[in-house]
Tab-separated table of C-alpha atoms in Angstrom:
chain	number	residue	atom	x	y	z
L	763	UNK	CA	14.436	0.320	-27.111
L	764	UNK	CA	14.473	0.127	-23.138
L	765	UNK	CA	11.495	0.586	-20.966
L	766	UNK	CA	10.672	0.537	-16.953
L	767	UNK	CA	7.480	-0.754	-16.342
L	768	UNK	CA	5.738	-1.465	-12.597
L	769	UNK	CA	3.686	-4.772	-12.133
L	770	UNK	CA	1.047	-4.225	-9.988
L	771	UNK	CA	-0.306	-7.536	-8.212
L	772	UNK	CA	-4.057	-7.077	-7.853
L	773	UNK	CA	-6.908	-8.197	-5.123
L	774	UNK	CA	-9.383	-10.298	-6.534
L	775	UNK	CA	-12.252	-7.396	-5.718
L	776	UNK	CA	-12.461	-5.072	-8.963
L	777	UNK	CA	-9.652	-2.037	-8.522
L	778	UNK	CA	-10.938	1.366	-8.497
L	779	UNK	CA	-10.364	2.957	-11.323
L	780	UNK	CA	-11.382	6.818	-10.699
L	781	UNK	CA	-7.963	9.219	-11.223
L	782	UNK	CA	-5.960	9.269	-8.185
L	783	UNK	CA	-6.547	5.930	-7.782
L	784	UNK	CA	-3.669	3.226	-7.917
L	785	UNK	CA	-5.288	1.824	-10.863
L	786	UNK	CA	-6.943	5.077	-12.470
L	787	UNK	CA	-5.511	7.020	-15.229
L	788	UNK	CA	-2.520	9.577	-15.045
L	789	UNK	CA	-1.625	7.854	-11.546
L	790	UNK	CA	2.022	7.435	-12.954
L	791	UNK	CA	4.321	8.284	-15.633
L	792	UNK	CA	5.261	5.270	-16.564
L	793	UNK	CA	4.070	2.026	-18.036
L	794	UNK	CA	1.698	-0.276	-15.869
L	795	UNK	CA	1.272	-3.908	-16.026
L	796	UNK	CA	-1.534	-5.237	-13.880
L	797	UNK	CA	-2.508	-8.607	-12.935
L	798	UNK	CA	-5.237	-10.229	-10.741
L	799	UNK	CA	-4.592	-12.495	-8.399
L	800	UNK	CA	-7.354	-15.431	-8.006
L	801	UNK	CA	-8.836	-15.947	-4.520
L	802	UNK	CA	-6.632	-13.006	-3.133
L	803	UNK	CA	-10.034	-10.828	-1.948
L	804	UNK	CA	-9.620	-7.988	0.766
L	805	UNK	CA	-11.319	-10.085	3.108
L	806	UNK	CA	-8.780	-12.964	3.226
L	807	UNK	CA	-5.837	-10.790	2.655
L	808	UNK	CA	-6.442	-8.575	5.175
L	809	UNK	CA	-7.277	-11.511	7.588
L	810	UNK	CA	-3.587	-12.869	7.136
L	811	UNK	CA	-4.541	-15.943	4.829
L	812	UNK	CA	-1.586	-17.850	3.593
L	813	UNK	CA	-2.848	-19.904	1.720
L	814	UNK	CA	-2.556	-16.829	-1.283
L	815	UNK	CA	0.931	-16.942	-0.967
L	816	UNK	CA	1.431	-19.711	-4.127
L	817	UNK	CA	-0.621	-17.388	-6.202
L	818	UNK	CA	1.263	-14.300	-5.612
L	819	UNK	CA	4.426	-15.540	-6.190
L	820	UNK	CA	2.590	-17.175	-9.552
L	821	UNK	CA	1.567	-13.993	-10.814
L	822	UNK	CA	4.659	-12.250	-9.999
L	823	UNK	CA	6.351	-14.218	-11.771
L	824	UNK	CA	3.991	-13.818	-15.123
L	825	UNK	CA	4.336	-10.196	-14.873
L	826	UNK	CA	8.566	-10.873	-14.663
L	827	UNK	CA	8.154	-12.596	-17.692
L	828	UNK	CA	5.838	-10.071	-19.360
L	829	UNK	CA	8.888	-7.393	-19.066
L	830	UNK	CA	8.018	-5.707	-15.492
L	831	UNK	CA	10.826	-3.925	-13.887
L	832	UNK	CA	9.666	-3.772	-10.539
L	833	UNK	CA	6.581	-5.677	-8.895
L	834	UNK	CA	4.070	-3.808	-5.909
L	835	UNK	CA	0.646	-4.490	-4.605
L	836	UNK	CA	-2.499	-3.070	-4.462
L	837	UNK	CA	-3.193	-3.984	-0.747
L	838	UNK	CA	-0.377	-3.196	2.071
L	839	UNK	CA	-1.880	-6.071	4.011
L	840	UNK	CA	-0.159	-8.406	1.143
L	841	UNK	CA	3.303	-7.622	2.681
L	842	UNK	CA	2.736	-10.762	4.142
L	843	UNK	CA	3.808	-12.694	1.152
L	844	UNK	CA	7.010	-10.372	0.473
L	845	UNK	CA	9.446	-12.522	1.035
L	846	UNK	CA	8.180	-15.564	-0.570
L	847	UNK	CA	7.011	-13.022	-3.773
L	848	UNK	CA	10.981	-11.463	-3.423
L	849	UNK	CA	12.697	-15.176	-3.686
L	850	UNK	CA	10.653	-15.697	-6.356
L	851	UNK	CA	11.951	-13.275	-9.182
L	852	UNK	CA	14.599	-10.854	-9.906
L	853	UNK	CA	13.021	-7.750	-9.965
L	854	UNK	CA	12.743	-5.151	-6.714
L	855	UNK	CA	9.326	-6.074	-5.071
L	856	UNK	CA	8.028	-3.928	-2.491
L	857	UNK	CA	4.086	-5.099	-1.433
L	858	UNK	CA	3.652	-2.218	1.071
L	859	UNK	CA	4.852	1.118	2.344
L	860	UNK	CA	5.011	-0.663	5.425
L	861	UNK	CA	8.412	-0.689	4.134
L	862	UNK	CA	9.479	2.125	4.452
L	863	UNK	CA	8.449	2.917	8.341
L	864	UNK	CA	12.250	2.473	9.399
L	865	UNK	CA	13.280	5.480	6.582
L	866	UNK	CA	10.944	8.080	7.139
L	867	UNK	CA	11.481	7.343	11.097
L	868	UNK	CA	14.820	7.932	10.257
L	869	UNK	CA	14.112	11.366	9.061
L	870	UNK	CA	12.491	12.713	11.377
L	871	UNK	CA	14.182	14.410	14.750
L	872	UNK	CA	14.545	12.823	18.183
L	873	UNK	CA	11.473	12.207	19.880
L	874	UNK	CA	9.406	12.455	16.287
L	875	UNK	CA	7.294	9.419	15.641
L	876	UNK	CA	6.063	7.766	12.960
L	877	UNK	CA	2.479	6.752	12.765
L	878	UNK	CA	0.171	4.414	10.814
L	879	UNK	CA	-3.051	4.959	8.464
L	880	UNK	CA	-4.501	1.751	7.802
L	881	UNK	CA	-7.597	0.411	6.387
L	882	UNK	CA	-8.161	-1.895	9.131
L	883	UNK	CA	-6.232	-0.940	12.566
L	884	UNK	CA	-7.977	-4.262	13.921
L	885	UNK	CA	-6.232	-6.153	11.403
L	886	UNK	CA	-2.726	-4.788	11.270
L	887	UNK	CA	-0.323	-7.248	13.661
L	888	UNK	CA	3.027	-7.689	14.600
L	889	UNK	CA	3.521	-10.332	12.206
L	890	UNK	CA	3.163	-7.363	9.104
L	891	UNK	CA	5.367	-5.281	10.500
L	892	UNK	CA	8.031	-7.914	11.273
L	893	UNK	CA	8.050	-9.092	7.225
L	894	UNK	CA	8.663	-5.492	6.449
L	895	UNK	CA	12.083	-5.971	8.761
L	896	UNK	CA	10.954	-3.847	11.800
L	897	UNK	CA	8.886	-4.412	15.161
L	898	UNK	CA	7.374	-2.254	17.499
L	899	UNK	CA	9.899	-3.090	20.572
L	900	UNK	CA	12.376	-1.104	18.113
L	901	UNK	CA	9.722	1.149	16.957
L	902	UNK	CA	6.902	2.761	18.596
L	903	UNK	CA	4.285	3.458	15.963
L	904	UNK	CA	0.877	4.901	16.596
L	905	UNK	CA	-1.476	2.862	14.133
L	906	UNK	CA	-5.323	4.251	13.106
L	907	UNK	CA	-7.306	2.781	10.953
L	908	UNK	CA	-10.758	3.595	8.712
L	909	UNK	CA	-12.591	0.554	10.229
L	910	UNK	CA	-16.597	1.334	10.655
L	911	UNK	CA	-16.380	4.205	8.343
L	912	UNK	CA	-18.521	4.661	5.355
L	913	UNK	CA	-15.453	4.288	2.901
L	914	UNK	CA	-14.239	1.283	5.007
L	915	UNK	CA	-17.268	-0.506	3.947
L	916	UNK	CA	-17.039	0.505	0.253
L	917	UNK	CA	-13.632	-0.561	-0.156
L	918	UNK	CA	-14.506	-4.149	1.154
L	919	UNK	CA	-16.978	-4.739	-1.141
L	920	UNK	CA	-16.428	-7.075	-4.267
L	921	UNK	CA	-16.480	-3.765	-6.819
L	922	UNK	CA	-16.017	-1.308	-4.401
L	923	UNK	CA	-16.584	2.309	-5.513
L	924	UNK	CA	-15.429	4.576	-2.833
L	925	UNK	CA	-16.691	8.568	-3.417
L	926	UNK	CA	-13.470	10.353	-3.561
L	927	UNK	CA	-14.041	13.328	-0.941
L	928	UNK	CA	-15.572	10.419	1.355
L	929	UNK	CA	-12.787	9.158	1.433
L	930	UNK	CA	-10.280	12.007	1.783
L	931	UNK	CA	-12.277	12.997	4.728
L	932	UNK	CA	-12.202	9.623	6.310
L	933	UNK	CA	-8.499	9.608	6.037
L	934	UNK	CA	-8.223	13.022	7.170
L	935	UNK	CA	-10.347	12.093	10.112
L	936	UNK	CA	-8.367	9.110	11.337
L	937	UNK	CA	-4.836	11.325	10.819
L	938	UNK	CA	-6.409	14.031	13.099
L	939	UNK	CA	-7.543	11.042	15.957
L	940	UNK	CA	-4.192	9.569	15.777
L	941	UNK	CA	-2.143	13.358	16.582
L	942	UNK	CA	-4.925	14.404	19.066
L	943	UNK	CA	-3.922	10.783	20.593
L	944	UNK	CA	-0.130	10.996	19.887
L	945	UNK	CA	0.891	14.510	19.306
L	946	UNK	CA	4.495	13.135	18.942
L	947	UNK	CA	3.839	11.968	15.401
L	948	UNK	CA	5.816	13.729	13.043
L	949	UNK	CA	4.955	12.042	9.915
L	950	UNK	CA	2.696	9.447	8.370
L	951	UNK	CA	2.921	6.273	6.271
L	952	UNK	CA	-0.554	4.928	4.618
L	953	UNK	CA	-0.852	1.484	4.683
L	954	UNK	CA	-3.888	1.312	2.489
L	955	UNK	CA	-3.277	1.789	-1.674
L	956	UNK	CA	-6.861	3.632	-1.624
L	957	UNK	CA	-5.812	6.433	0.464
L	958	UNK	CA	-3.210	8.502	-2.050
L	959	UNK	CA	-5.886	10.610	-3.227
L	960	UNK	CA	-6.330	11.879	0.280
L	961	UNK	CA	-2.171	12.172	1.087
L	962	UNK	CA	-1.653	15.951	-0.532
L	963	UNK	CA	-4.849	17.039	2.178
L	964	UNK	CA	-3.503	15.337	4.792
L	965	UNK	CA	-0.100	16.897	4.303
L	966	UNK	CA	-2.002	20.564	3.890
L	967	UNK	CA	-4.202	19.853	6.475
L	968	UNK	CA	-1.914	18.267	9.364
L	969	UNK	CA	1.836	20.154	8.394
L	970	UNK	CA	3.224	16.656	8.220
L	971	UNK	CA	5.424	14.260	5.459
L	972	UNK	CA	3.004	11.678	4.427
L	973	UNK	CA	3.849	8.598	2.376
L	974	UNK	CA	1.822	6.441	0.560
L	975	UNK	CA	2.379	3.009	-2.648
L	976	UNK	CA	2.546	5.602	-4.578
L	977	UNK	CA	6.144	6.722	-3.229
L	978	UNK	CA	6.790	3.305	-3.126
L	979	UNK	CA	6.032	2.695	-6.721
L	980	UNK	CA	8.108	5.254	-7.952
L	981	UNK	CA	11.321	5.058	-5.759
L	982	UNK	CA	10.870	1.416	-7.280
L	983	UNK	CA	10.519	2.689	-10.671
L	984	UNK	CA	13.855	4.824	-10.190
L	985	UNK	CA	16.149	2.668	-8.767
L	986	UNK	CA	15.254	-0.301	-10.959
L	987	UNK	CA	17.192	-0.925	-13.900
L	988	UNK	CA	15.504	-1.245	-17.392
L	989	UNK	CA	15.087	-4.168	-19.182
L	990	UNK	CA	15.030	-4.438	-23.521
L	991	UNK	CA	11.707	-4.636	-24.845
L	992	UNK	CA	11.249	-7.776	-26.478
């Protein structure tokens, strides 16, 4: 018997696990492994710490060897560790939709940007979207963030608990900032893996593509070959 089955690498803070969430129930079709990463919290992730990087590629490499056919995280701001978490196994591992900025740019027509919904717009540098293979002097990319919102503040919190329409709206709010500020965005790419459950609105709402982990997770799941359950 074959199987695919995504690793998720965890934060430290307690996932939320409503539905819709990346770690609530009916989220995906397929098997999940998760496992949490000690002294990864959102604070120090989302500051840039390094010093996390030994304990990603640790736990990556537990969930390898419990079976996982492809590896993602649940915070975009871990991208930072992608290439050390990539050398370190030999599954596909892709930490952030960040990823995928140069694709869906691709997609769009001439003069169509894409543009950024992040948890922290403060926090989101250069040096992110460089280990996800692209920089802004090639791309231009509008970047908004949730920062000083009430669902900003939940989601930092040790066992955060955001309220699901809060949060939609909060989203929806910052996507409808960044167009009023850059009307030449013609898609969006969340950064944040707490902002799925707002992406079908947003698309309703704004009449544009919008990717999220969760496209991530499965492209990841597709392409990835299976492995024999042992």
């Amino acid at each position: 018997m074959v199987k695919k089955t995504l690793g998720i690498l965890e934060l430290e803070n307690e996932p939320i696990t409503r539905p819709g969430f990346l770690a609530g129930p009916g989220t995906f079709q397929f098997p999940v492994k998760r496992i949490k990463v000690v002294g990864a919290t959102t604070q120090r992730v989302t500051s840039g710490d390094r010093s996390v990087t030994s304990n990603y590629v640790e736990c990556a490499r537990k969930l390898q060897n419990q079976g996982v056919t492809a590896i993602i995280a649940n915070c975009g701001f871990a991208h930072l560790y992608q290439a050390e978490v990539a050398a370190a196994v030999s599954v596909p591992v892709a930490l952030s939709s960040l990823l995928l900025v140069p694709f869906v740019a691709k997609t769009l027509p001439r003069g169509g940007k894409v543009g950024i919904v992040t948890y922290d717009a403060n926090k989101l540098r250069e040096d992110h979207f460089v280990a996800a293979g692209w920089s802004s002097a090639e791309l231009q990319v509008p970047v908004v963030g949730i920062e000083g919102s009430k669902s900003w503040h939940r989601l930092s919190q040790t066992a955060p608990d955001a309220e699901p329409a809060e949060l939609i709206e909060d989203v929806l709010s910052a996507a409808r900032r960044l167009l009023k500020s850059a009307p030449d965005v013609a898609a969006l790419v969340f950064e944040c893996t707490g902002f799925p459950i707002a992406a079908e609105t947003v698309r309703r709402e704004t009449g544009l593509p919008v990717v999220d982990c969760t496209v991530l997770a499965r492209m990841l799941i597709e392409v990835s070959p299976s492995r024999k359950n042992d």
